[in-house]
Short mmCIF file of C-alpha atoms in Angstrom, two decimals:
data_model
loop_
_atom_site.label_atom_id
_atom_site.label_comp_id
_atom_site.label_asym_id
_atom_site.label_seq_id
_atom_site.Cartn_x
_atom_site.Cartn_y
_atom_site.Cartn_z
CA MET A 1 59.59 122.66 243.91
CA ASN A 2 62.48 125.16 245.59
CA ARG A 3 65.82 124.55 246.37
CA ALA A 4 65.32 123.90 249.46
CA ASP A 5 62.15 121.34 249.09
CA SER A 6 63.79 119.61 246.49
CA THR A 7 67.22 118.73 248.76
CA THR A 8 64.50 117.59 251.34
CA GLU A 9 62.96 114.71 249.19
CA ARG A 10 66.07 113.32 248.00
CA ARG A 11 67.41 113.30 251.63
CA SER A 12 64.08 111.64 253.04
CA PRO A 13 64.08 107.70 251.28
CA THR A 14 68.12 107.32 251.34
CA GLY A 15 69.55 108.78 254.04
CA SER A 16 72.14 111.10 254.75
CA ARG A 17 74.84 108.37 253.08
CA GLY A 18 72.88 107.70 249.98
CA THR A 19 72.52 111.66 249.55
CA ARG A 20 76.37 111.60 249.59
CA LEU A 21 76.36 109.67 247.03
CA PHE A 22 73.77 111.42 245.29
CA PHE A 23 76.00 114.67 245.21
CA GLU A 24 79.12 113.33 244.71
CA THR A 25 77.95 111.88 241.59
CA LYS A 26 76.48 115.18 240.50
CA LEU A 27 79.38 116.47 241.25
CA GLY A 28 81.54 114.13 238.94
CA ALA A 29 83.58 113.17 242.07
CA GLU A 30 82.07 109.58 243.22
CA ARG A 31 84.97 107.47 243.82
CA PHE A 32 87.10 105.23 241.79
CA ALA A 33 88.77 102.15 242.85
CA PRO A 34 91.40 100.92 240.46
CA GLY A 35 92.35 98.11 242.35
CA VAL A 36 95.87 96.62 241.95
CA TRP A 37 96.23 96.89 238.70
CA GLY A 38 95.76 100.37 238.53
CA TRP A 39 99.29 100.79 240.69
CA VAL A 40 101.24 97.42 238.48
CA ILE A 41 100.44 99.08 234.78
CA PRO A 42 101.71 102.72 235.56
CA LEU A 43 104.70 101.19 237.55
CA ALA A 44 105.41 98.91 235.01
CA VAL A 45 105.17 101.84 232.39
CA PHE A 46 107.84 103.78 234.73
CA VAL A 47 109.94 101.05 234.16
CA CYS A 48 110.09 100.53 230.47
CA ALA A 49 109.96 104.65 229.90
CA LEU A 50 113.28 104.40 232.63
CA GLY A 51 114.72 101.38 230.43
CA LEU A 52 114.22 103.43 227.60
CA ARG A 53 115.61 106.92 228.77
CA LEU A 54 118.80 105.27 230.66
CA TYR A 55 119.74 102.65 227.22
CA GLY A 56 122.96 104.21 225.60
CA LEU A 57 123.14 107.40 227.78
CA ASN A 58 125.71 108.00 227.15
CA ASN A 59 126.43 108.33 223.46
CA PRO A 60 127.39 110.90 222.56
CA HIS A 61 129.84 111.56 224.48
CA ALA A 62 129.79 114.80 224.01
CA LEU A 63 127.92 118.52 225.07
CA ILE A 64 125.44 118.54 222.80
CA PHE A 65 122.92 122.06 222.18
CA ASP A 66 122.66 123.94 225.49
CA GLU A 67 124.32 120.95 227.52
CA THR A 68 127.13 123.41 227.26
CA TYR A 69 125.41 125.44 229.26
CA TYR A 70 123.08 123.72 232.05
CA ALA A 71 125.53 120.88 232.65
CA LYS A 72 128.82 123.31 233.47
CA ASP A 73 126.00 125.36 235.37
CA ALA A 74 125.12 122.57 237.52
CA TYR A 75 128.71 121.66 237.83
CA ALA A 76 128.95 125.43 239.13
CA LEU A 77 126.20 125.21 241.61
CA LEU A 78 127.76 122.27 243.01
CA GLN A 79 131.21 124.15 243.79
CA ALA A 80 129.71 127.46 244.52
CA GLY A 81 126.28 127.72 245.24
CA TYR A 82 125.46 129.98 241.76
CA GLU A 83 126.70 129.87 238.58
CA LEU A 84 130.00 130.63 237.36
CA ASN A 85 131.99 131.85 234.21
CA TRP A 86 133.57 129.28 232.06
CA PRO A 87 137.18 129.95 229.99
CA ASP A 88 136.79 129.19 226.05
CA SER A 89 138.30 126.26 226.22
CA ALA A 90 136.09 124.63 229.05
CA ASP A 91 134.23 121.94 226.72
CA ASP A 92 137.04 120.20 225.88
CA ASP A 93 138.53 120.33 229.53
CA TRP A 94 135.14 118.95 230.77
CA LEU A 95 134.98 116.55 228.05
CA ALA A 96 138.76 115.62 229.23
CA GLY A 97 137.30 115.09 232.97
CA ALA A 98 139.04 118.45 234.14
CA PRO A 99 136.40 121.06 234.42
CA GLN A 100 137.77 124.52 235.31
CA PRO A 101 134.98 127.29 235.94
CA THR A 102 136.43 130.86 237.08
CA ASN A 103 135.95 132.28 240.17
CA GLU A 104 133.76 134.80 238.47
CA GLY A 105 129.91 135.36 238.40
CA SER A 106 128.15 134.25 235.91
CA TYR A 107 125.03 135.94 234.07
CA VAL A 108 122.13 133.55 233.40
CA VAL A 109 118.85 133.87 232.12
CA HIS A 110 117.07 130.82 233.65
CA PRO A 111 116.32 130.19 237.13
CA PRO A 112 118.37 127.65 239.16
CA LEU A 113 116.34 124.60 240.23
CA GLY A 114 116.54 122.62 236.61
CA LYS A 115 120.39 123.24 236.91
CA TRP A 116 120.41 122.43 240.85
CA LEU A 117 118.25 119.02 239.56
CA ILE A 118 121.23 118.02 236.35
CA ALA A 119 123.35 118.52 239.93
CA LEU A 120 121.86 115.64 241.25
CA GLY A 121 122.84 113.14 238.73
CA ILE A 122 126.54 114.67 238.62
CA LEU A 123 126.58 113.57 242.33
CA PRO A 124 126.65 110.43 242.03
CA PHE A 125 128.13 109.45 238.65
CA GLY A 126 130.47 112.53 238.48
CA ILE A 127 131.22 114.06 234.90
CA GLU A 128 133.49 111.52 233.07
CA ASP A 129 130.92 109.98 231.94
CA PRO A 130 127.75 111.74 230.16
CA PHE A 131 125.36 109.55 231.78
CA GLY A 132 125.92 111.78 234.71
CA TRP A 133 124.53 114.96 233.61
CA ARG A 134 122.11 112.77 231.85
CA PHE A 135 120.34 111.09 234.42
CA SER A 136 118.10 113.23 236.19
CA ALA A 137 116.34 114.06 233.00
CA ALA A 138 115.86 110.40 232.62
CA VAL A 139 114.55 109.55 235.26
CA ALA A 140 112.33 113.03 235.47
CA GLY A 141 110.49 111.50 232.26
CA ALA A 142 110.49 108.51 233.50
CA LEU A 143 108.24 109.92 236.18
CA GLY A 144 106.38 112.05 233.69
CA ALA A 145 105.09 108.56 232.02
CA LEU A 146 104.31 107.71 235.54
CA LEU A 147 102.61 110.59 236.07
CA ILE A 148 100.28 111.03 232.99
CA SER A 149 99.23 107.41 233.30
CA PHE A 150 97.76 107.84 236.99
CA ILE A 151 96.32 111.05 235.79
CA ALA A 152 94.59 109.54 232.80
CA GLN A 153 93.65 106.39 234.89
CA ARG A 154 91.61 108.85 237.15
CA MET A 155 90.08 111.67 234.57
CA PHE A 156 88.45 108.43 232.44
CA ARG A 157 88.36 105.95 234.97
CA SER A 158 89.69 103.45 233.24
CA VAL A 159 92.96 101.61 233.88
CA PHE A 160 93.04 100.54 230.56
CA LEU A 161 93.08 104.59 229.17
CA GLY A 162 95.45 104.85 231.71
CA GLY A 163 98.40 102.67 230.86
CA ILE A 164 97.75 103.67 227.13
CA ALA A 165 98.60 107.35 228.21
CA GLY A 166 101.64 105.70 229.93
CA VAL A 167 102.75 103.48 227.22
CA LEU A 168 102.52 106.18 224.33
CA THR A 169 104.46 108.82 226.74
CA ALA A 170 107.05 106.27 227.15
CA VAL A 171 107.96 105.70 223.80
CA GLU A 172 107.05 109.24 222.25
CA GLY A 173 110.07 110.54 220.41
CA HIS A 174 109.99 114.00 221.64
CA HIS A 175 109.49 113.09 225.16
CA LEU A 176 112.38 110.36 224.75
CA VAL A 177 114.77 112.98 223.00
CA MET A 178 113.77 115.61 225.90
CA SER A 179 114.82 113.37 228.63
CA ARG A 180 117.74 111.94 227.37
CA VAL A 181 119.89 115.43 227.30
CA ALA A 182 120.95 117.31 229.94
CA LEU A 183 118.32 120.78 229.06
CA LEU A 184 115.78 122.28 231.30
CA ASP A 185 112.29 121.42 229.57
CA ILE A 186 111.85 118.41 230.71
CA PHE A 187 111.64 119.28 234.74
CA LEU A 188 109.26 122.22 233.67
CA MET A 189 107.26 118.94 232.41
CA LEU A 190 106.86 117.13 235.00
CA PHE A 191 107.08 120.08 237.56
CA VAL A 192 103.85 121.31 235.69
CA LEU A 193 102.12 118.09 235.20
CA ALA A 194 102.60 117.38 239.17
CA ALA A 195 100.82 120.30 239.70
CA PHE A 196 97.94 119.45 237.35
CA GLY A 197 97.70 115.84 238.89
CA ALA A 198 97.52 117.15 242.52
CA LEU A 199 94.87 119.99 241.64
CA LEU A 200 93.01 116.89 240.09
CA VAL A 201 92.91 115.23 243.33
CA ASP A 202 91.69 118.97 245.14
CA ARG A 203 88.80 118.73 242.80
CA TYR A 204 87.56 115.60 243.53
CA SER A 205 88.62 115.92 247.36
CA GLY A 206 87.03 118.86 247.83
CA ARG A 207 83.79 117.89 245.93
CA ARG A 208 83.44 115.39 248.25
CA ARG A 209 83.72 117.63 251.03
CA LEU A 210 80.90 119.73 249.54
CA ALA A 211 78.87 116.51 248.92
CA GLY A 212 79.20 115.40 252.82
CA TRP A 213 78.25 118.76 253.92
CA ALA A 214 75.17 119.02 251.30
CA ALA A 215 74.19 115.63 252.77
CA GLU A 216 74.27 116.43 256.13
CA THR A 217 72.90 120.27 255.41
CA SER A 218 69.45 120.76 256.18
CA GLY A 219 67.28 121.92 252.94
CA ASP A 220 65.58 124.37 254.59
CA SER A 221 68.93 125.78 256.52
CA ALA A 222 70.14 129.58 255.34
CA GLN A 223 73.37 128.10 254.87
CA TRP A 224 72.49 126.95 251.52
CA THR A 225 72.84 131.10 250.72
CA THR A 226 76.46 130.85 250.30
CA GLY A 227 77.58 127.17 251.02
CA PRO A 228 80.35 126.02 253.52
CA VAL A 229 83.85 127.45 253.73
CA LEU A 230 86.64 124.82 252.66
CA LEU A 231 89.56 126.14 254.25
CA TRP A 232 92.23 122.98 254.36
CA ARG A 233 92.61 122.14 250.87
CA PRO A 234 96.26 120.28 251.06
CA TRP A 235 96.05 119.05 247.52
CA ARG A 236 95.96 122.57 246.56
CA LEU A 237 99.25 123.57 248.49
CA ALA A 238 101.16 121.10 246.73
CA ALA A 239 99.93 122.43 243.30
CA GLY A 240 101.23 126.03 245.14
CA VAL A 241 104.90 124.03 245.65
CA LEU A 242 105.31 122.36 242.14
CA LEU A 243 103.96 125.58 240.59
CA GLY A 244 106.56 127.61 242.41
CA CYS A 245 109.27 124.61 241.08
CA ALA A 246 108.20 124.48 237.73
CA VAL A 247 108.70 128.53 237.70
CA ALA A 248 111.89 127.73 239.30
CA VAL A 249 113.31 125.74 236.33
CA LYS A 250 111.85 128.17 233.56
CA LEU A 251 109.81 131.54 234.28
CA SER A 252 107.65 130.35 231.10
CA ALA A 253 106.03 128.11 233.72
CA LEU A 254 104.22 131.88 234.78
CA SER A 255 101.72 130.94 232.23
CA PHE A 256 100.83 128.37 233.38
CA VAL A 257 99.96 129.50 237.17
CA LEU A 258 97.67 132.39 235.84
CA VAL A 259 95.63 129.67 233.42
CA PHE A 260 95.71 126.64 236.15
CA GLY A 261 94.16 129.84 238.73
CA ILE A 262 91.46 130.57 236.00
CA MET A 263 90.79 127.05 235.66
CA VAL A 264 90.89 126.47 239.41
CA VAL A 265 88.39 129.19 240.11
CA LEU A 266 86.18 127.88 237.95
CA TRP A 267 86.26 124.36 239.15
CA ASP A 268 84.86 126.04 242.16
CA LEU A 269 82.20 128.05 240.99
CA GLN A 270 80.84 125.19 238.97
CA ALA A 271 80.61 123.16 242.01
CA ARG A 272 78.91 125.41 244.10
CA ARG A 273 76.44 126.19 241.23
CA ILE A 274 76.12 122.49 240.70
CA ILE A 275 75.39 121.37 244.10
CA GLY A 276 72.46 124.37 244.47
CA VAL A 277 74.22 126.99 246.51
CA ARG A 278 71.99 129.87 245.84
CA LYS A 279 75.22 133.03 245.30
CA TRP A 280 77.84 130.59 244.37
CA VAL A 281 79.33 133.09 243.04
CA ARG A 282 79.86 135.66 245.68
CA SER A 283 80.37 132.39 247.99
CA GLY A 284 83.10 130.67 245.48
CA LEU A 285 85.38 133.77 244.65
CA LEU A 286 85.06 134.84 248.48
CA PHE A 287 85.45 131.72 249.92
CA ASP A 288 86.95 129.79 247.31
CA ALA A 289 89.07 132.05 245.11
CA LEU A 290 90.36 134.42 247.83
CA PRO A 291 91.69 131.98 250.11
CA ALA A 292 93.72 130.04 247.51
CA THR A 293 95.07 133.41 246.33
CA LEU A 294 96.44 134.31 249.64
CA THR A 295 97.66 130.94 250.19
CA VAL A 296 98.92 129.51 247.22
CA LEU A 297 100.19 132.18 245.44
CA PRO A 298 102.34 133.01 248.46
CA LEU A 299 103.51 129.34 249.01
CA ALA A 300 104.80 129.15 245.35
CA ALA A 301 106.54 132.25 245.46
CA ALA A 302 108.55 131.17 248.57
CA THR A 303 109.27 127.98 246.53
CA TYR A 304 110.69 130.23 244.00
CA LEU A 305 112.30 132.21 246.36
CA VAL A 306 113.86 129.11 247.74
CA SER A 307 115.61 127.96 244.88
CA TRP A 308 117.84 130.70 244.89
CA THR A 309 119.07 130.61 248.13
CA GLY A 310 122.48 129.56 246.52
CA TRP A 311 122.53 132.96 244.93
CA LEU A 312 120.92 134.84 247.60
CA VAL A 313 123.80 134.06 250.33
CA SER A 314 126.49 134.42 247.98
CA GLU A 315 128.75 137.22 248.04
CA ALA A 316 130.18 136.79 244.37
CA GLY A 317 126.84 135.60 242.46
CA TRP A 318 126.60 137.84 239.18
CA GLY A 319 124.87 140.98 240.18
CA ARG A 320 124.40 140.39 243.78
CA HIS A 321 125.55 143.61 244.64
CA ALA A 322 123.65 145.52 242.23
CA TYR A 323 121.03 147.13 244.30
CA ASP A 324 120.04 150.47 245.38
CA PRO A 325 122.06 151.03 248.51
CA ASP A 326 119.99 153.80 249.90
CA PRO A 327 116.27 152.88 248.97
CA SER A 328 113.76 155.23 250.45
CA GLY A 329 110.49 154.35 251.42
CA LEU A 330 108.93 150.57 251.96
CA ALA A 331 111.94 149.43 249.72
CA ALA A 332 114.15 150.52 252.70
CA LEU A 333 112.56 147.60 254.55
CA VAL A 334 113.05 144.75 251.72
CA PRO A 335 116.53 142.93 252.27
CA SER A 336 119.98 143.76 249.56
CA ALA A 337 119.96 140.49 248.64
CA ILE A 338 116.04 140.74 247.42
CA ARG A 339 116.55 144.10 245.55
CA ALA A 340 119.53 142.93 244.11
CA LEU A 341 117.21 139.98 242.77
CA TRP A 342 114.34 142.04 241.54
CA ASN A 343 116.87 143.84 239.98
CA TYR A 344 118.44 140.60 237.95
CA HIS A 345 114.87 139.05 236.96
CA GLY A 346 114.12 142.89 235.52
CA SER A 347 117.23 142.18 233.27
CA ALA A 348 116.12 138.44 232.56
CA ALA A 349 112.75 139.98 231.99
CA ASP A 350 114.62 142.21 229.00
CA PHE A 351 116.08 139.26 228.17
CA HIS A 352 113.09 136.77 227.13
CA THR A 353 111.07 139.50 225.57
CA GLY A 354 113.74 141.43 223.64
CA LEU A 355 115.38 137.57 222.81
CA ASP A 356 114.84 137.71 218.45
CA SER A 357 118.40 136.92 217.35
CA GLU A 358 118.54 134.02 214.00
CA HIS A 359 118.95 130.51 214.84
CA GLU A 360 118.88 127.79 211.90
CA TYR A 361 116.49 125.98 214.14
CA ALA A 362 113.74 128.12 215.48
CA SER A 363 110.10 127.96 214.83
CA HIS A 364 106.53 129.98 214.94
CA PRO A 365 104.50 128.32 217.55
CA LEU A 366 101.99 128.03 215.04
CA THR A 367 104.02 125.07 213.31
CA TRP A 368 104.28 123.54 216.30
CA PRO A 369 101.29 120.96 216.08
CA PHE A 370 102.43 120.05 212.39
CA MET A 371 106.30 119.52 213.93
CA GLY A 372 107.56 121.93 211.12
CA ARG A 373 110.94 122.48 212.08
CA PRO A 374 112.73 119.85 214.77
CA VAL A 375 115.53 120.98 216.28
CA SER A 376 118.80 118.71 215.61
CA MET A 377 121.02 118.72 218.73
CA HIS A 378 123.42 116.16 217.48
CA TYR A 379 124.77 115.44 213.81
CA GLN A 380 127.78 113.47 212.48
CA GLY A 381 128.81 112.43 209.10
CA ARG A 382 131.29 109.82 208.51
CA SER A 383 132.75 108.21 205.48
CA GLN A 384 133.59 104.65 204.84
CA GLY A 385 135.98 103.19 207.25
CA GLU A 386 136.36 106.05 209.77
CA GLU A 387 135.94 105.86 213.10
CA TYR A 388 132.52 107.53 215.36
CA GLU A 389 134.57 107.97 218.29
CA HIS A 390 132.07 108.39 220.56
CA THR A 391 131.55 104.51 220.58
CA GLY A 392 134.50 103.45 218.54
CA GLU A 393 132.11 102.12 215.57
CA ILE A 394 133.40 101.74 212.26
CA CYS A 395 131.52 103.05 208.97
CA GLN A 396 131.02 100.14 207.11
CA ALA A 397 128.54 102.30 204.42
CA GLU A 398 129.91 104.81 201.72
CA SER A 399 128.58 106.97 204.62
CA CYS A 400 127.42 106.80 207.88
CA SER A 401 125.67 109.37 210.16
CA SER A 402 124.95 110.06 213.94
CA ALA A 403 122.02 112.09 215.04
CA VAL A 404 120.11 113.38 217.92
CA VAL A 405 116.91 115.06 216.34
CA ASP A 406 113.96 116.49 218.85
CA LEU A 407 111.83 114.80 216.36
CA ALA A 408 108.08 113.84 217.62
CA ASN A 409 106.75 110.51 216.89
CA PRO A 410 104.86 111.52 213.70
CA LEU A 411 102.02 109.36 214.19
CA ILE A 412 100.98 109.93 217.67
CA TRP A 413 101.91 113.84 217.65
CA TRP A 414 99.46 114.35 214.89
CA ALA A 415 97.23 111.80 216.00
CA GLY A 416 97.10 114.76 219.25
CA GLY A 417 96.25 117.34 216.44
CA VAL A 418 93.37 115.77 215.38
CA GLY A 419 92.73 115.79 219.10
CA LEU A 420 92.82 118.88 219.88
CA LEU A 421 90.57 119.91 217.00
CA VAL A 422 88.23 117.04 218.35
CA VAL A 423 88.31 118.03 222.00
CA LEU A 424 88.17 121.99 221.32
CA ALA A 425 84.55 121.03 219.72
CA LEU A 426 83.82 118.61 222.38
CA TRP A 427 84.26 121.45 225.23
CA LEU A 428 82.05 123.92 222.98
CA GLY A 429 79.37 121.09 222.51
CA ARG A 430 79.13 119.68 226.22
CA ARG A 431 81.31 121.96 228.21
CA ASP A 432 82.47 118.67 229.88
CA TRP A 433 85.50 119.91 232.68
CA ARG A 434 87.80 117.18 231.33
CA TYR A 435 88.41 118.95 228.06
CA GLY A 436 88.61 122.66 229.42
CA ALA A 437 91.29 121.02 231.79
CA ILE A 438 93.14 119.65 228.56
CA LEU A 439 92.84 122.63 226.75
CA SER A 440 93.90 124.85 229.32
CA GLY A 441 97.28 123.05 228.95
CA PHE A 442 97.37 123.91 225.15
CA ILE A 443 96.58 127.74 226.05
CA ALA A 444 99.31 128.05 228.69
CA GLY A 445 102.21 126.22 227.15
CA GLY A 446 101.22 126.48 223.53
CA ALA A 447 99.20 129.54 222.87
CA VAL A 448 100.92 131.96 225.19
CA TRP A 449 104.31 132.17 223.10
CA LEU A 450 101.88 133.98 220.26
CA LEU A 451 101.68 137.03 222.32
CA PHE A 452 105.89 137.31 221.45
CA PRO A 453 105.78 136.69 217.77
CA ASP A 454 109.38 138.48 217.19
CA ARG A 455 110.91 136.25 219.66
CA THR A 456 113.27 133.27 218.88
CA MET A 457 111.45 130.05 219.74
CA PHE A 458 111.75 127.08 219.62
CA PHE A 459 109.84 123.40 219.27
CA PHE A 460 111.13 121.77 222.17
CA TYR A 461 109.19 124.88 224.19
CA THR A 462 105.98 121.88 222.85
CA ILE A 463 107.64 119.54 225.79
CA SER A 464 106.10 121.36 228.67
CA TYR A 465 102.47 120.91 227.04
CA HIS A 466 102.99 117.00 226.10
CA PRO A 467 101.10 115.57 228.12
CA PHE A 468 97.86 117.20 227.02
CA VAL A 469 99.06 116.10 223.79
CA ILE A 470 98.81 112.43 224.90
CA LEU A 471 96.12 112.99 226.72
CA THR A 472 93.76 114.16 223.54
CA VAL A 473 95.13 111.07 222.04
CA VAL A 474 93.52 109.18 225.36
CA VAL A 475 90.47 111.01 224.34
CA LEU A 476 90.13 109.96 220.98
CA ALA A 477 90.69 106.57 221.85
CA SER A 478 87.93 106.62 224.43
CA LEU A 479 85.51 108.04 221.88
CA LEU A 480 86.25 105.06 220.25
CA LEU A 481 86.06 102.36 222.83
CA ARG A 482 82.48 103.83 223.10
CA ALA A 483 81.20 103.38 219.40
CA GLY A 484 78.34 100.76 218.93
CA THR A 485 78.59 100.06 222.57
CA GLY A 486 75.17 101.68 223.20
CA THR A 487 72.12 99.87 224.13
CA SER A 488 70.54 101.05 221.38
CA ASP A 489 71.69 102.40 217.68
CA ARG A 490 70.34 105.73 216.06
CA ALA A 491 67.59 104.25 214.47
CA GLY A 492 66.72 103.30 218.35
CA ARG A 493 66.95 99.64 217.72
CA VAL A 494 68.06 97.83 220.71
CA ARG A 495 71.00 95.99 220.46
CA SER A 496 71.78 92.34 221.59
CA ALA A 497 74.50 91.59 224.51
CA ALA A 498 76.60 89.87 221.69
CA GLU A 499 75.93 92.60 219.62
CA ILE A 500 77.95 95.09 222.44
CA VAL A 501 80.64 92.61 223.54
CA SER A 502 81.65 92.03 219.68
CA ALA A 503 81.89 96.42 219.73
CA GLN A 504 83.54 96.49 222.72
CA GLN A 505 86.21 93.78 221.43
CA ARG A 506 86.39 95.21 218.16
CA ASN A 507 87.26 98.81 219.28
CA THR A 508 89.65 97.63 221.95
CA VAL A 509 91.53 95.50 219.26
CA MET A 510 91.65 98.77 217.10
CA VAL A 511 93.15 100.66 220.13
CA LEU A 512 96.04 98.34 220.64
CA CYS A 513 96.77 98.24 216.91
CA PHE A 514 97.21 101.89 217.37
CA VAL A 515 99.38 101.82 219.95
CA LEU A 516 101.25 98.77 218.61
CA LEU A 517 101.57 100.90 215.46
CA SER A 518 102.92 103.49 217.76
CA VAL A 519 105.46 101.54 219.46
CA ALA A 520 106.61 100.93 215.38
CA VAL A 521 106.77 103.83 214.52
CA SER A 522 109.30 104.72 217.38
CA VAL A 523 111.26 101.29 216.50
CA PHE A 524 112.02 103.00 213.02
CA PHE A 525 112.32 106.26 214.27
CA TRP A 526 115.07 105.35 217.47
CA PRO A 527 118.02 105.83 216.20
CA VAL A 528 118.14 109.39 215.23
CA TRP A 529 116.69 109.86 218.48
CA THR A 530 119.92 108.06 220.01
CA ALA A 531 122.58 108.90 217.74
CA GLU A 532 122.75 105.29 216.49
CA PHE A 533 125.57 105.23 214.20
CA ILE A 534 123.77 104.27 211.06
CA PRO A 535 124.10 104.77 207.30
CA TYR A 536 123.56 108.03 205.58
CA ASP A 537 121.22 106.34 203.47
CA GLN A 538 119.30 104.89 206.96
CA TRP A 539 118.97 108.75 208.41
CA ARG A 540 117.85 109.97 205.44
CA LEU A 541 115.09 107.99 205.02
CA ARG A 542 113.97 108.81 208.36
CA MET A 543 114.34 112.83 207.19
CA TRP A 544 110.08 112.70 205.77
CA VAL A 545 110.15 116.25 205.06
CA GLN A 546 113.09 118.60 203.85
CA SER A 547 112.67 121.29 207.11
CA TRP A 548 113.43 118.45 209.64
CA ILE A 549 117.05 118.51 208.31
#
């Protein structure tokens, strides 16, 4: 039976609607209606995550780790529209509530969007309290928990699994710490995750449109040679804007643009092959990949360029006039500000690729899955009777400590490492698109750093692919939930309804026990994530590995 005959045969008994449902199922694009709980649970997760991130956000009352750069850059953007140099006494002036940047433009190596977002918190709350310069990061982290809940819910067609993804993200320490400091990486994570979510929506909506076309097209039509042209893809355009925003936070997001782009092309090719388009490779590249390239990439580039508006319209930004005053050829058509920006990026690229200075908390990407060297962003010790100036507490023990360690929840993080191996094995064995999508996040956010073995790198870079770590844990949970619930066992014996229900209840309890244990572990590590003033031996009790100190 040829392709046209099989299509005609499938359509004749059920009609167009039944045929469309058949194709939607075949493409894995059947509709999913999560109901009211599909909204209530993610929103509840968001509220809890936001509360955890806002609680005690002003401790420590100091510029910790790289906040000394990004918080002050954010303030400068509000004053001048571009980054400014600061005097040697800048930190003291800042904490005294009297920041005084110079009028000289500062050379920075990261684009401005993340700092503009930090500035959004400074606008309403000021700099008198660290709450102001950390507020935006806290909101971004809570939004990340909300998004991963929706994404997992849709990928696995389960409100329960979506809730687990959100809860694990909300309480996970690495995500929590990065949401409570004024660094750029939490914003990078948020935009990458949002872009991934937009591409998922585009995948489902595009395939449903393809299924609709297949249902309405006669099986003997010549249109089956190439298939339809699906030009209007609004969610794909949204992903382009979001990826442009991610790059505008950190240039390392370029790897996500590349990897996600390849992933989407493979999705499109697979869809045309599954639906039965005869020349699926050529038509997929011509009708899907080419229009995406010509629309998404320019949109991402334009979004990135807009983030530099403050610098572009300035006269005193660093390197603003570093361009050839008498260009030749096509370069003469390019505005001088854009040529200056190009030169600026050349300098930044040299910095990033040549960064090899030693750092106490630097780590190699191969150690990241084991959490070999987390970053200590703040530590203060006090002896008995001394005051901890950030909260006014007095040390009651022989010695006390206050720390902010970018330490992941070990149970969740190490389970994610196991999950990564399982996801890789399942993808190689089943070629399930969900496993490939999860792996794409690891490749873009983690494996890409292996290309720069001599560069100075830090564990907190992993926050960009943190959502995909959570998704690997969700994969493990989904496998556990299905264990022993089939209609028959391996020996072929048919299971009774009572046996299946009993297995489902047992599996659900086991998954919930893992979640509760993860929450308990987070409660245990909470003091070293949030700078609580605790006895030294309590801090030491939480440093399980020497390299964590």
